[in-house]
């Protein structure tokens, strides 16, 4: 009976840690905002991860279980503890695939927010992710003027002269 009571008290004092996240090409980063954390424990699985620690200031046990939007590589994932937070780097199993959210479920977690200071729309920066129109536009923009064919010379070869081919006066 002591065990049941003790477990109930521990769970009653547990709460989720506040966190923010952002997406990158190869990884997803989650920062748990816990100052002076103690006994930090992380367990990475392919489709979820568990975070727990003791808040140093008021000794509250913090625990988060996150069912992830996509798969991660548990062996390639790691964390780093500082005095202000615990930063987790979750290595994506499939690099180059963006995550629209961190969690599997679309429901909002009141402890989780997007880290807009570190968010970067990396999809727009890669040639491989550009649509064919964007690739064409980029190719046209990067071509130098010397690489373009001389259209006037081509017209003269085919005898196509415009009626307004008069010489323009020089600008002063």
mmCIF file of C-alpha atoms in Angstrom:
data_model
loop_
_atom_site.group_PDB
_atom_site.id
_atom_site.type_symbol
_atom_site.label_atom_id
_atom_site.label_comp_id
_atom_site.label_asym_id
_atom_site.label_seq_id
_atom_site.Cartn_x
_atom_site.Cartn_y
_atom_site.Cartn_z
ATOM 1 C CA UNK A 1 0.000 0.000 0.000
ATOM 2 C CA UNK A 2 2.921 2.366 0.629
ATOM 3 C CA UNK A 3 4.083 1.762 -2.927
ATOM 4 C CA UNK A 4 0.723 2.708 -4.435
ATOM 5 C CA UNK A 5 0.523 5.891 -2.356
ATOM 6 C CA UNK A 6 4.107 6.845 -3.137
ATOM 7 C CA UNK A 7 3.562 6.289 -6.906
ATOM 8 C CA UNK A 8 0.374 8.341 -6.824
ATOM 9 C CA UNK A 9 2.137 11.239 -5.084
ATOM 10 C CA UNK A 10 4.995 11.133 -7.586
ATOM 11 C CA UNK A 11 2.576 11.152 -10.551
ATOM 12 C CA UNK A 12 0.535 13.938 -8.962
ATOM 13 C CA UNK A 13 3.660 16.116 -8.810
ATOM 14 C CA UNK A 14 4.712 15.256 -12.388
ATOM 15 C CA UNK A 15 4.023 17.751 -15.103
ATOM 16 C CA UNK A 16 5.205 18.253 -18.679
ATOM 17 C CA UNK A 17 8.214 20.457 -19.311
ATOM 18 C CA UNK A 18 7.671 23.478 -21.544
ATOM 19 C CA UNK A 19 9.338 22.948 -24.909
ATOM 20 C CA UNK A 20 9.802 24.530 -28.304
ATOM 21 C CA UNK A 21 10.801 22.840 -31.555
ATOM 22 C CA UNK A 22 12.043 23.509 -35.070
ATOM 23 C CA UNK A 23 12.626 21.503 -38.232
ATOM 24 C CA UNK A 24 15.783 21.118 -40.312
ATOM 25 C CA UNK A 25 16.650 18.983 -43.350
ATOM 26 C CA UNK A 26 18.315 16.129 -41.408
ATOM 27 C CA UNK A 27 17.031 16.651 -37.871
ATOM 28 C CA UNK A 28 14.289 18.001 -35.664
ATOM 29 C CA UNK A 29 15.322 20.009 -32.603
ATOM 30 C CA UNK A 30 13.353 20.111 -29.364
ATOM 31 C CA UNK A 31 14.429 22.386 -26.520
ATOM 32 C CA UNK A 32 12.999 21.703 -23.073
ATOM 33 C CA UNK A 33 13.051 24.968 -21.155
ATOM 34 C CA UNK A 34 14.111 23.745 -17.720
ATOM 35 C CA UNK A 35 16.577 25.716 -15.622
ATOM 36 C CA UNK A 36 19.040 23.825 -13.416
ATOM 37 C CA UNK A 37 17.700 20.425 -14.475
ATOM 38 C CA UNK A 38 18.790 17.371 -12.505
ATOM 39 C CA UNK A 39 18.600 13.644 -13.324
ATOM 40 C CA UNK A 40 17.956 14.254 -17.040
ATOM 41 C CA UNK A 41 16.853 11.077 -18.810
ATOM 42 C CA UNK A 42 16.036 10.646 -22.471
ATOM 43 C CA UNK A 43 14.922 7.526 -24.287
ATOM 44 C CA UNK A 44 14.754 7.676 -28.076
ATOM 45 C CA UNK A 45 12.639 5.188 -30.063
ATOM 46 C CA UNK A 46 11.831 5.182 -33.798
ATOM 47 C CA UNK A 47 8.407 6.786 -33.419
ATOM 48 C CA UNK A 48 8.576 8.478 -30.001
ATOM 49 C CA UNK A 49 10.813 9.718 -27.264
ATOM 50 C CA UNK A 50 10.588 10.152 -23.505
ATOM 51 C CA UNK A 51 12.083 13.058 -21.599
ATOM 52 C CA UNK A 52 12.220 13.366 -17.837
ATOM 53 C CA UNK A 53 14.135 15.402 -15.312
ATOM 54 C CA UNK A 54 13.883 17.101 -11.982
ATOM 55 C CA UNK A 55 13.403 20.868 -12.039
ATOM 56 C CA UNK A 56 16.300 22.205 -9.977
ATOM 57 C CA UNK A 57 14.456 25.170 -8.502
ATOM 58 C CA UNK A 58 11.360 23.557 -6.983
ATOM 59 C CA UNK A 59 12.209 19.833 -7.309
ATOM 60 C CA UNK A 60 9.161 19.109 -9.497
ATOM 61 C CA UNK A 61 9.444 15.990 -11.666
ATOM 62 C CA UNK A 62 8.946 16.857 -15.332
ATOM 63 C CA UNK A 63 8.015 14.212 -17.870
ATOM 64 C CA UNK A 64 7.109 14.334 -21.567
ATOM 65 C CA UNK A 65 6.285 11.436 -23.868
ATOM 66 C CA UNK A 66 6.145 12.519 -27.483
ATOM 67 C CA UNK A 67 4.643 10.387 -30.257
ATOM 68 C CA UNK A 68 6.499 11.783 -33.262
ATOM 69 C CA UNK A 69 5.184 12.902 -36.647
ATOM 70 C CA UNK A 70 7.835 10.851 -38.450
ATOM 71 C CA UNK A 71 10.505 8.268 -37.769
ATOM 72 C CA UNK A 72 13.848 9.097 -36.212
ATOM 73 C CA UNK A 73 17.153 7.269 -35.934
ATOM 74 C CA UNK A 74 17.424 6.557 -32.182
ATOM 75 C CA UNK A 75 21.185 5.915 -32.360
ATOM 76 C CA UNK A 76 21.831 9.152 -34.265
ATOM 77 C CA UNK A 77 19.710 11.241 -31.864
ATOM 78 C CA UNK A 78 21.287 12.967 -28.880
ATOM 79 C CA UNK A 79 20.803 15.677 -26.272
ATOM 80 C CA UNK A 80 22.798 18.373 -24.514
ATOM 81 C CA UNK A 81 22.029 19.809 -21.107
ATOM 82 C CA UNK A 82 22.815 23.418 -20.184
ATOM 83 C CA UNK A 83 21.947 25.426 -17.083
ATOM 84 C CA UNK A 84 18.926 26.880 -18.884
ATOM 85 C CA UNK A 85 17.560 24.010 -20.992
ATOM 86 C CA UNK A 86 17.952 20.555 -22.480
ATOM 87 C CA UNK A 87 18.340 20.568 -26.270
ATOM 88 C CA UNK A 88 17.469 17.370 -28.148
ATOM 89 C CA UNK A 89 18.593 16.665 -31.679
ATOM 90 C CA UNK A 90 16.341 14.014 -33.223
ATOM 91 C CA UNK A 91 18.011 12.607 -36.342
ATOM 92 C CA UNK A 92 15.368 12.012 -39.029
ATOM 93 C CA UNK A 93 15.197 8.513 -40.480
ATOM 94 C CA UNK A 94 14.384 10.121 -43.845
ATOM 95 C CA UNK A 95 16.409 13.301 -44.392
ATOM 96 C CA UNK A 96 14.937 15.984 -46.625
ATOM 97 C CA UNK A 97 11.338 15.349 -45.631
ATOM 98 C CA UNK A 98 9.808 18.288 -43.759
ATOM 99 C CA UNK A 99 7.741 17.842 -40.626
ATOM 100 C CA UNK A 100 4.703 20.159 -40.456
ATOM 101 C CA UNK A 101 4.454 19.409 -36.728
ATOM 102 C CA UNK A 102 6.433 17.540 -34.075
ATOM 103 C CA UNK A 103 3.691 15.246 -32.857
ATOM 104 C CA UNK A 104 1.842 12.426 -34.570
ATOM 105 C CA UNK A 105 -1.533 13.849 -33.522
ATOM 106 C CA UNK A 106 -2.740 17.181 -34.842
ATOM 107 C CA UNK A 107 -4.085 18.173 -31.421
ATOM 108 C CA UNK A 108 -2.316 21.107 -29.783
ATOM 109 C CA UNK A 109 -0.086 20.421 -26.781
ATOM 110 C CA UNK A 110 -0.238 23.289 -24.292
ATOM 111 C CA UNK A 111 3.413 22.699 -23.310
ATOM 112 C CA UNK A 112 4.770 22.786 -26.892
ATOM 113 C CA UNK A 113 5.367 25.716 -29.248
ATOM 114 C CA UNK A 114 7.277 26.427 -32.451
ATOM 115 C CA UNK A 115 10.701 28.030 -32.004
ATOM 116 C CA UNK A 116 10.263 30.845 -34.525
ATOM 117 C CA UNK A 117 13.723 32.262 -33.716
ATOM 118 C CA UNK A 118 15.312 29.140 -35.172
ATOM 119 C CA UNK A 119 12.663 28.145 -37.692
ATOM 120 C CA UNK A 120 13.946 28.210 -41.254
ATOM 121 C CA UNK A 121 12.038 27.331 -44.413
ATOM 122 C CA UNK A 122 14.820 25.084 -45.643
ATOM 123 C CA UNK A 123 12.711 23.536 -48.377
ATOM 124 C CA UNK A 124 12.997 26.702 -50.481
ATOM 125 C CA UNK A 125 16.797 26.624 -50.418
ATOM 126 C CA UNK A 126 17.458 23.331 -52.158
ATOM 127 C CA UNK A 127 17.729 22.756 -55.905
ATOM 128 C CA UNK A 128 16.368 19.235 -55.504
ATOM 129 C CA UNK A 129 13.220 20.502 -53.807
ATOM 130 C CA UNK A 130 12.459 23.227 -56.354
ATOM 131 C CA UNK A 131 9.632 22.641 -58.767
ATOM 132 C CA UNK A 132 10.540 22.452 -62.440
ATOM 133 C CA UNK A 133 9.309 26.023 -62.953
ATOM 134 C CA UNK A 134 11.520 27.277 -60.142
ATOM 135 C CA UNK A 135 14.464 25.340 -61.579
ATOM 136 C CA UNK A 136 13.857 26.965 -64.955
ATOM 137 C CA UNK A 137 13.553 30.437 -63.388
ATOM 138 C CA UNK A 138 16.707 29.892 -61.373
ATOM 139 C CA UNK A 139 18.567 28.720 -64.472
ATOM 140 C CA UNK A 140 17.438 31.788 -66.412
ATOM 141 C CA UNK A 141 18.419 34.139 -63.584
ATOM 142 C CA UNK A 142 21.887 32.630 -63.202
ATOM 143 C CA UNK A 143 22.681 32.691 -66.923
ATOM 144 C CA UNK A 144 24.927 35.549 -67.896
ATOM 145 C CA UNK A 145 23.991 37.951 -70.709
ATOM 146 C CA UNK A 146 26.825 36.601 -72.900
ATOM 147 C CA UNK A 147 25.273 33.126 -72.891
ATOM 148 C CA UNK A 148 22.024 34.282 -74.514
ATOM 149 C CA UNK A 149 21.764 33.950 -78.295
ATOM 150 C CA UNK A 150 21.751 37.134 -80.362
ATOM 151 C CA UNK A 151 18.083 37.226 -81.384
ATOM 152 C CA UNK A 152 18.506 40.220 -83.708
ATOM 153 C CA UNK A 153 21.138 38.366 -85.773
ATOM 154 C CA UNK A 154 18.839 35.332 -86.011
ATOM 155 C CA UNK A 155 15.996 37.520 -87.322
ATOM 156 C CA UNK A 156 18.254 39.091 -89.981
ATOM 157 C CA UNK A 157 19.356 35.659 -91.191
ATOM 158 C CA UNK A 158 15.739 34.700 -91.823
ATOM 159 C CA UNK A 159 14.874 38.035 -93.461
ATOM 160 C CA UNK A 160 12.390 39.014 -90.751
ATOM 161 C CA UNK A 161 12.751 42.776 -90.412
ATOM 162 C CA UNK A 162 10.398 44.796 -88.231
ATOM 163 C CA UNK A 163 8.878 48.013 -89.517
ATOM 164 C CA UNK A 164 10.180 49.862 -86.470
ATOM 165 C CA UNK A 165 13.844 48.922 -86.990
ATOM 166 C CA UNK A 166 14.839 52.576 -87.356
ATOM 167 C CA UNK A 167 17.860 53.729 -85.385
ATOM 168 C CA UNK A 168 16.881 55.260 -82.052
ATOM 169 C CA UNK A 169 18.353 58.634 -81.170
ATOM 170 C CA UNK A 170 21.076 58.617 -78.511
ATOM 171 C CA UNK A 171 20.045 59.637 -75.007
ATOM 172 C CA UNK A 172 21.659 62.725 -73.602
#
